[in-house]
Coordinates of C-alpha atoms and ligand atoms in Angstrom, one line a residue:
M1 CA 62.5 114.0 82.3
T2 CA 58.9 115.4 82.3
K3 CA 58.8 119.1 82.9
N4 CA 57.1 120.4 86.1
K5 CA 53.7 122.2 85.6
N6 CA 55.0 125.6 84.8
N7 CA 58.9 124.9 84.5
K8 CA 59.2 127.6 87.2
T9 CA 61.9 128.1 89.8
I10 CA 60.8 127.7 93.7
W11 CA 60.9 131.4 94.0
N12 CA 58.8 132.6 91.1
T13 CA 55.8 133.8 93.5
R14 CA 58.0 136.5 94.8
I15 CA 60.3 137.0 91.7
K16 CA 58.0 137.5 88.9
N17 CA 60.3 137.7 86.0
N18 CA 62.8 135.1 84.7
S19 CA 66.6 136.1 85.2
S20 CA 68.3 136.8 82.0
L21 CA 70.0 133.8 80.4
L22 CA 73.4 135.5 81.0
F23 CA 72.4 135.8 84.8
Q24 CA 71.2 132.1 84.9
K25 CA 74.5 130.9 83.2
T26 CA 76.5 133.1 85.7
T27 CA 74.9 132.1 88.9
N28 CA 74.3 128.5 88.5
S29 CA 76.5 125.9 89.8
I30 CA 75.0 122.7 88.7
D31 CA 77.7 121.7 86.3
I32 CA 79.9 121.4 89.5
D33 CA 78.1 120.6 92.3
K34 CA 76.0 117.8 90.8
R35 CA 79.1 115.8 92.2
L36 CA 77.5 116.2 95.5
Y37 CA 74.2 114.2 94.7
K38 CA 74.7 111.4 96.6
E39 CA 75.7 113.4 99.7
D40 CA 72.7 115.5 99.2
I41 CA 70.2 112.6 98.8
L42 CA 71.9 111.0 102.0
G43 CA 71.4 114.2 104.0
S44 CA 67.8 115.0 102.9
I45 CA 66.8 111.2 103.7
A46 CA 68.2 111.8 107.4
H47 CA 66.7 115.1 107.7
V48 CA 63.1 113.6 106.7
E49 CA 63.4 110.9 109.0
M50 CA 64.4 113.2 111.6
L51 CA 61.3 115.2 110.7
F52 CA 59.1 112.3 111.1
K53 CA 60.7 111.0 114.3
Q54 CA 60.0 114.6 115.8
K55 CA 56.5 114.5 114.4
I56 CA 56.9 117.4 112.2
I57 CA 55.9 115.4 109.1
S58 CA 53.9 112.2 109.0
F59 CA 54.9 108.5 108.1
K60 CA 53.1 108.6 104.8
I61 CA 54.9 111.8 103.6
K62 CA 58.4 110.7 104.8
N63 CA 58.1 107.6 102.9
K64 CA 56.9 109.3 99.8
I65 CA 59.6 111.4 100.1
I66 CA 62.5 108.9 100.5
Y67 CA 61.1 106.9 97.7
G68 CA 61.4 109.8 95.4
L69 CA 64.8 110.7 96.5
N70 CA 65.9 107.0 96.1
K71 CA 64.5 107.0 92.7
I72 CA 66.4 110.3 91.8
K73 CA 69.6 108.7 93.0
K74 CA 69.2 105.9 90.6
E75 CA 68.3 108.2 87.7
I76 CA 71.3 110.0 88.3
D77 CA 73.5 107.0 88.9
N78 CA 72.3 105.8 85.4
K79 CA 72.8 109.1 83.9
K80 CA 69.0 109.3 83.2
F81 CA 68.6 112.5 84.9
D82 CA 68.1 116.0 83.3
F83 CA 70.3 118.6 85.1
N84 CA 69.0 122.1 84.5
T85 CA 70.9 125.3 85.0
K86 CA 67.6 127.0 85.6
Y87 CA 67.5 125.3 89.1
E88 CA 70.9 126.8 89.9
D89 CA 72.4 123.9 92.0
I90 CA 72.2 120.5 92.7
H91 CA 69.8 121.0 95.9
M92 CA 67.2 122.8 93.7
N93 CA 67.5 120.3 90.6
I94 CA 66.8 117.5 93.2
E95 CA 64.0 119.2 94.7
N96 CA 62.5 120.2 91.5
R97 CA 62.7 116.6 90.3
L98 CA 61.0 115.4 93.5
F99 CA 58.1 117.7 93.0
E100 CA 57.8 116.1 89.5
L101 CA 58.0 112.7 90.8
I102 CA 55.9 112.6 94.1
G103 CA 53.9 115.7 93.8
E104 CA 53.0 118.8 96.2
E105 CA 54.2 116.5 99.2
A106 CA 57.8 117.0 98.0
G107 CA 57.2 120.6 99.7
Y108 CA 57.6 119.1 103.1
T109 CA 61.2 118.2 102.6
H110 CA 62.8 121.7 103.0
T111 CA 61.0 122.2 106.5
A112 CA 63.2 123.5 109.1
R113 CA 66.3 123.5 106.7
S114 CA 68.0 125.8 104.2
R115 CA 70.2 125.3 101.4
N116 CA 72.9 127.1 103.6
D117 CA 73.2 124.3 106.0
Q118 CA 72.4 121.6 103.5
V119 CA 75.2 122.6 101.2
I120 CA 78.0 122.4 104.1
T121 CA 76.4 119.1 105.2
D122 CA 76.8 117.5 101.6
F123 CA 80.4 119.2 101.3
K124 CA 81.6 117.9 104.7
I125 CA 80.3 114.3 103.8
W126 CA 82.1 114.7 100.3
I127 CA 85.4 115.7 101.9
K128 CA 85.5 113.0 104.5
S129 CA 85.2 110.3 101.7
A130 CA 87.7 112.4 99.5
T131 CA 90.0 112.3 102.3
N132 CA 89.7 108.6 102.7
K133 CA 90.3 107.9 99.2
I134 CA 93.7 110.0 99.3
N135 CA 94.8 108.4 102.3
S136 CA 94.3 105.0 100.6
I137 CA 96.4 106.0 97.9
L138 CA 99.0 107.4 100.3
D139 CA 99.1 104.0 101.6
T140 CA 99.8 102.6 98.2
I141 CA 102.5 104.9 97.7
I142 CA 104.2 104.2 101.3
G143 CA 104.0 100.6 100.0
S144 CA 105.8 100.9 96.9
S145 CA 108.5 103.2 98.5
L146 CA 108.9 100.5 101.1
K147 CA 109.4 97.8 98.4
L148 CA 111.9 100.0 96.6
A149 CA 113.6 101.1 99.8
E150 CA 113.7 97.3 100.9
K151 CA 115.8 96.3 97.8
N152 CA 118.1 99.2 98.2
I153 CA 119.2 99.3 102.0
E154 CA 122.8 98.8 101.1
T155 CA 122.7 100.9 97.9
I156 CA 125.0 103.9 98.9
M157 CA 124.8 107.1 97.4
P158 CA 126.0 110.8 98.3
G159 CA 123.6 112.5 100.8
F160 CA 123.3 116.1 99.7
T161 CA 123.3 119.5 101.5
H162 CA 123.2 122.6 99.3
L163 CA 123.3 119.9 96.5
K164 CA 127.1 119.5 97.3
N165 CA 128.1 116.2 98.6
A166 CA 127.7 116.1 102.2
Q167 CA 127.9 112.5 103.8
A168 CA 127.3 109.1 102.4
V169 CA 123.7 107.8 103.0
S170 CA 121.6 104.7 101.7
F171 CA 119.4 105.2 98.9
A172 CA 116.7 103.4 101.0
H173 CA 117.1 106.2 103.8
Y174 CA 116.1 109.1 101.1
L175 CA 113.0 107.0 100.2
M176 CA 112.1 106.7 103.6
A177 CA 112.4 110.3 104.2
Y178 CA 109.7 110.7 102.0
V179 CA 107.9 107.8 103.7
E180 CA 107.9 110.1 106.5
M181 CA 106.5 112.8 104.6
F182 CA 103.6 110.8 103.2
H183 CA 102.8 109.5 106.5
R184 CA 102.6 112.9 108.0
D185 CA 100.2 114.0 105.0
K186 CA 98.0 111.1 106.1
K187 CA 98.0 112.5 109.6
R188 CA 97.1 115.9 108.5
F189 CA 94.4 114.7 106.5
N190 CA 93.2 112.7 109.3
N191 CA 93.5 115.5 111.8
N192 CA 91.0 117.6 109.5
L193 CA 88.4 115.1 109.7
Q194 CA 88.3 115.5 113.5
S195 CA 87.5 119.1 113.4
L196 CA 85.2 118.9 110.5
N197 CA 83.2 116.1 112.5
E198 CA 80.4 118.8 113.6
N199 CA 77.1 118.4 111.9
P200 CA 75.9 121.5 110.3
L201 CA 72.2 120.1 109.5
G202 CA 69.5 122.1 111.4
V203 CA 71.1 125.5 111.7
A204 CA 69.0 126.4 108.7
A205 CA 69.7 129.9 107.0
I206 CA 71.5 131.6 109.9
A207 CA 69.5 131.7 113.1
G208 CA 68.3 128.0 113.6
T209 CA 64.8 127.0 113.6
S210 CA 61.6 127.2 115.6
F211 CA 60.8 123.6 114.7
N212 CA 61.4 120.8 117.6
I213 CA 64.0 119.3 115.4
D214 CA 66.6 116.9 116.9
R215 CA 70.2 117.5 115.6
N216 CA 71.9 114.8 117.6
Y217 CA 69.6 112.5 115.6
T218 CA 70.8 113.7 112.2
T219 CA 74.3 113.7 113.7
K220 CA 74.2 110.2 114.4
K221 CA 72.5 109.2 111.2
L222 CA 75.2 111.1 109.0
G223 CA 78.2 109.9 110.8
F224 CA 79.1 113.2 112.4
E225 CA 80.3 113.5 116.1
R226 CA 78.4 116.2 117.3
P227 CA 76.1 119.2 116.0
S228 CA 77.8 122.5 115.5
N229 CA 77.4 125.1 118.1
N230 CA 76.4 128.3 116.6
S231 CA 74.3 128.6 113.5
I232 CA 75.8 131.9 112.3
D233 CA 79.2 130.5 112.4
T234 CA 78.0 127.0 110.8
V235 CA 76.6 128.7 107.6
S236 CA 79.8 131.2 107.2
D237 CA 82.5 128.3 108.2
R238 CA 84.7 127.4 105.5
D239 CA 87.6 126.5 107.8
F240 CA 87.4 122.9 107.0
V241 CA 87.4 123.8 103.4
L242 CA 90.9 125.6 103.9
D243 CA 92.3 122.8 106.2
F244 CA 91.4 120.4 103.2
L245 CA 93.2 122.6 100.5
Y246 CA 96.1 123.3 102.9
S247 CA 96.6 119.3 103.1
V248 CA 96.2 119.0 99.6
S249 CA 99.0 121.6 98.9
V250 CA 101.3 120.0 101.5
C251 CA 100.8 116.8 99.9
S252 CA 101.6 118.1 96.4
M253 CA 104.5 120.1 97.8
H254 CA 106.0 116.7 98.9
L255 CA 105.3 115.2 95.4
S256 CA 107.1 118.4 93.9
R257 CA 110.0 117.9 96.0
I258 CA 110.8 114.3 95.3
S259 CA 109.9 114.8 91.5
E260 CA 112.5 117.8 91.5
E261 CA 114.8 115.4 93.3
L262 CA 114.5 112.8 90.8
I263 CA 114.6 114.9 87.8
I264 CA 118.0 116.1 89.0
W265 CA 119.3 112.7 89.8
N266 CA 118.1 111.6 86.2
S267 CA 120.0 114.5 84.4
E268 CA 123.1 113.3 82.7
G269 CA 125.0 115.5 85.0
F270 CA 124.1 113.2 87.8
N271 CA 123.0 110.2 86.3
L272 CA 122.0 108.3 89.6
I273 CA 118.9 106.9 88.5
N274 CA 117.2 105.6 85.5
L275 CA 113.6 106.0 84.4
S276 CA 112.0 103.2 82.3
D277 CA 110.5 104.1 78.9
K278 CA 107.0 104.0 80.5
V279 CA 107.5 107.1 82.3
V280 CA 109.5 109.1 79.8
T281 CA 108.5 111.1 76.7
G282 CA 110.7 112.0 73.5
S283 CA 111.4 115.3 71.8
S284 CA 110.1 116.4 68.3
I285 CA 113.5 117.4 67.2
M286 CA 116.3 115.6 69.5
P287 CA 116.2 111.9 68.5
Q288 CA 118.3 111.0 71.4
K289 CA 115.9 112.4 74.0
K290 CA 114.4 110.6 77.0
N291 CA 112.5 113.4 79.1
P292 CA 111.2 113.0 82.4
D293 CA 108.0 115.0 81.6
L294 CA 105.7 113.3 84.1
L295 CA 108.1 114.3 87.0
E296 CA 107.8 117.7 85.7
Y297 CA 104.3 117.6 85.5
L298 CA 104.1 116.7 89.2
R299 CA 106.5 119.4 90.0
G300 CA 104.2 121.9 88.2
K301 CA 101.0 120.6 89.6
S302 CA 101.7 122.0 93.1
G303 CA 101.4 125.5 91.6
S304 CA 97.7 124.7 90.9
T305 CA 97.0 123.5 94.5
Y306 CA 98.8 126.3 96.1
G307 CA 96.6 128.7 93.8
N308 CA 93.5 126.8 95.0
L309 CA 94.4 127.5 98.6
F310 CA 95.0 130.8 97.9
S311 CA 91.8 131.4 96.0
M312 CA 89.8 130.1 98.9
L313 CA 91.7 132.2 101.6
T314 CA 91.2 135.4 99.3
I315 CA 87.3 134.7 99.1
L316 CA 86.9 134.4 102.8
K317 CA 89.2 137.6 103.5
G318 CA 87.0 140.2 104.9
L319 CA 83.9 138.4 104.1
P320 CA 81.1 139.2 106.6
L321 CA 79.2 136.6 108.3
S322 CA 77.1 135.0 107.0
Y323 CA 76.1 133.1 104.0
F324 CA 77.3 135.0 100.6
K325 CA 77.2 133.7 97.0
D326 CA 80.9 134.1 97.1
L327 CA 81.2 131.0 99.1
Q328 CA 79.7 129.0 96.0
D329 CA 83.1 128.8 94.4
D330 CA 84.4 126.7 97.3
K331 CA 83.4 123.4 95.5
E332 CA 84.9 124.0 92.1
I333 CA 88.2 124.8 93.9
V334 CA 88.2 121.8 96.3
F335 CA 87.1 119.5 93.4
N336 CA 89.8 120.7 91.2
S337 CA 92.4 120.4 94.0
Y338 CA 91.3 116.8 94.6
D339 CA 91.3 115.7 91.2
T340 CA 94.8 117.2 90.6
L341 CA 96.3 115.4 93.7
L342 CA 94.4 112.1 93.1
N343 CA 95.8 112.0 89.6
C344 CA 99.4 113.2 90.9
L345 CA 99.4 110.5 93.3
K346 CA 98.5 107.8 91.0
I347 CA 101.2 109.1 88.4
F348 CA 103.7 108.9 91.2
N349 CA 102.9 105.6 92.4
E350 CA 103.8 104.5 88.7
I351 CA 107.0 106.5 88.7
L352 CA 108.0 104.6 91.8
K353 CA 107.6 101.4 90.1
N354 CA 109.5 102.6 87.1
V355 CA 112.7 104.0 88.7
S356 CA 115.6 102.4 89.5
P357 CA 119.0 103.4 91.3
N358 CA 122.0 103.6 89.0
K359 CA 124.1 101.9 92.0
R360 CA 127.7 102.1 90.1
R361 CA 127.3 105.7 89.6
M362 CA 125.8 106.3 93.0
L363 CA 128.6 105.0 94.6
E364 CA 131.2 106.6 92.3
L365 CA 129.6 110.1 93.0
A366 CA 129.6 109.3 96.8
S367 CA 133.3 108.6 96.5
S368 CA 134.0 112.2 95.4
G369 CA 133.9 115.3 97.3
Y370 CA 135.7 114.2 100.6
I371 CA 132.5 112.9 101.8
V372 CA 133.9 111.0 104.4
A373 CA 135.6 113.9 106.0
T374 CA 133.1 114.1 109.0
D375 CA 133.8 110.4 109.6
L376 CA 137.6 111.2 109.8
A377 CA 137.0 114.1 112.3
D378 CA 134.6 111.8 114.5
Y379 CA 137.4 109.2 114.4
L380 CA 140.1 111.6 115.8
V381 CA 137.7 112.7 118.5
K382 CA 137.1 108.9 119.4
N383 CA 140.8 107.8 119.2
H384 CA 143.1 110.7 119.5
S385 CA 141.4 112.7 122.4
M386 CA 140.9 115.8 120.4
S387 CA 137.7 118.1 120.8
F388 CA 135.6 118.0 117.9
R389 CA 136.5 121.5 116.9
N390 CA 140.2 120.6 116.7
A391 CA 139.6 117.5 114.9
Y392 CA 137.6 119.5 112.3
K393 CA 140.5 121.9 111.8
K394 CA 142.9 119.0 111.4
T395 CA 140.7 117.2 109.0
A396 CA 140.1 120.3 106.9
A397 CA 143.6 120.8 106.7
L398 CA 144.1 117.2 105.3
V399 CA 141.3 118.0 102.8
N400 CA 143.1 120.8 101.8
F401 CA 146.6 118.8 101.5
A402 CA 144.8 116.2 99.3
E403 CA 142.9 118.6 97.2
K404 CA 146.5 120.0 96.3
K405 CA 147.9 116.7 95.5
K406 CA 144.7 116.1 93.3
K407 CA 143.8 112.9 95.5
N408 CA 140.8 111.4 97.5
L409 CA 141.6 110.8 101.2
N410 CA 141.8 106.9 100.7
E411 CA 144.4 107.8 98.1
L412 CA 146.8 109.0 100.6
N413 CA 149.5 106.8 102.0
L414 CA 149.9 106.8 105.9
E415 CA 153.1 108.9 105.5
E416 CA 151.0 111.5 104.0
F417 CA 148.2 111.5 106.7
N418 CA 151.0 111.9 109.2
E419 CA 152.2 114.9 107.8
I420 CA 149.1 116.8 108.7
I421 CA 147.9 114.7 111.6
P422 CA 150.7 112.7 113.3
K423 CA 150.5 109.5 115.1
L424 CA 147.8 108.1 112.9
T425 CA 147.8 104.3 112.1
N426 CA 146.4 102.3 109.4
D427 CA 143.3 102.1 111.4
V428 CA 142.2 105.2 109.8
F429 CA 141.5 103.6 106.3
K430 CA 138.5 102.0 107.8
V431 CA 136.9 104.9 108.6
L432 CA 137.3 106.1 104.9
D433 CA 135.4 103.2 103.7
L434 CA 131.9 104.5 102.4
K435 CA 130.0 101.3 103.6
N436 CA 131.5 101.6 107.2
S437 CA 130.7 105.4 107.0
V438 CA 127.0 104.7 106.5
N439 CA 126.8 101.9 108.7
S440 CA 128.5 103.8 111.6
K441 CA 125.1 106.2 111.7
K442 CA 123.5 104.1 114.2
S443 CA 121.9 107.0 116.3
Y444 CA 118.3 106.8 116.3
G445 CA 117.0 108.1 112.8
G446 CA 120.5 107.8 111.1
T447 CA 121.2 105.8 108.0
S448 CA 122.8 102.7 109.2
F449 CA 121.5 99.7 107.5
S450 CA 120.2 98.1 110.5
N451 CA 118.1 101.3 111.4
I452 CA 116.6 101.5 108.0
K453 CA 115.6 97.8 108.4
K454 CA 114.0 98.6 111.4
M455 CA 112.1 101.5 110.1
I456 CA 110.8 99.5 107.1
V457 CA 109.7 97.0 109.4
K458 CA 107.9 99.7 111.5
Y459 CA 106.1 101.1 108.5
K460 CA 105.0 97.9 107.0
K461 CA 103.4 96.8 110.5
Q462 CA 101.5 100.3 110.4
K463 CA 99.9 99.8 107.1
Ligands
LIG501 N1 74.7 126.3 95.7 C1 74.8 127.3 97.0 C2 76.1 127.4 97.5 O1 77.1 126.2 96.9 C3 73.9 126.9 97.8 C4 73.6 127.8 99.0 C5 72.8 128.6 98.3 N2 72.3 129.4 99.5 C6 71.7 130.6 99.3 N3 71.3 131.3 100.3 N4 71.7 131.2 98.1 O2 76.9 128.0 97.9

């Protein structure tokens, strides 16, 4: 890349001395924000087109600038662009190169614009496409979860509360619980798109501009819904950054929860699932080990994404209006959260394809812990005219009785049942059957097989 005439910064007329290397190294952000080059060029093209339409710059100058900008885009695309820390950030690097390519007319580009509105415009456009990318991977994950759920509608396992056996459920129902979460994640990300849809371009440094610009024109060109309302707020606002970071945090929290779930289920104590060799790692000393490291990685990474959310909240806390250099860190934080989440989502999708339920063990564990006690209480309410509280007490007494005899409920005979709850008939044994128990939960949202089937169909259609 040829150097410009003096290899000087834009502000060298005012600021005579070059800043120290340490200072340059500290304040520049080019290594981070060069990721915004496409958005920056897009924004600049829309801006100069608007300047021409408003007769602020000539046709010739507009075309020259656009020619230069497109050339720069190709240079960066092809890794032929020499990013220089001396020019601080992506905006000044591109402007500097534009001067080299087309000469003094490059100087018209920044009419009625500041880096303050420029950077948020770039950043909002970037976050929009990042959001779409995340949502499309979430779709893939929902698809993989539905596939696994479909194969396991009748796979019965214990549903846990307090990590104690609570009631029997279908493994598919557990998976579909996470489908709900991933679906909400998508909704959360999409809601953010609504609120960030205000075009910042044209508010300039803080006050707006005296040039007769048309902000509606750039709004349309850049795919925003409307121009932002207040120039001071616009250059200071990073709420859209917080929204994004929060949504990333919630999504990574969901990944963390299911990872923890699978880690527990994969332990020898539970032994409810198997992980294929593709997603486990070994130990350097214990030859027998197959560790769920990837799941632990996913569980841990929510720590970084929460940290990023808190970094940004802390940067904004007490920051007066309007632009300050403090805000420059927003991009490093967002890029890190995005890269982390994207990687985690890809890993999780692989895990979904490499996990299988240990059906026999699931059933065995579900058969312990008096898991059908609630079903028995419900049965007494329905067939023996008891209030639920009375039925609950009778069943609790029966559980105590069975526990003393070291038997499961279905191992008691009818006489033993009748010792505690008189007048029961053989009918009662149907209620103790796990499959019947799961299938009886037909209330909307419950774990019955037919409910799950319907939900799977519903989500398949939504994709
Ligand atoms: N690189 C800067 C940032 O990301 C762009 C805005 C600079 N504005 C300024 N007044 N120094 O925050």
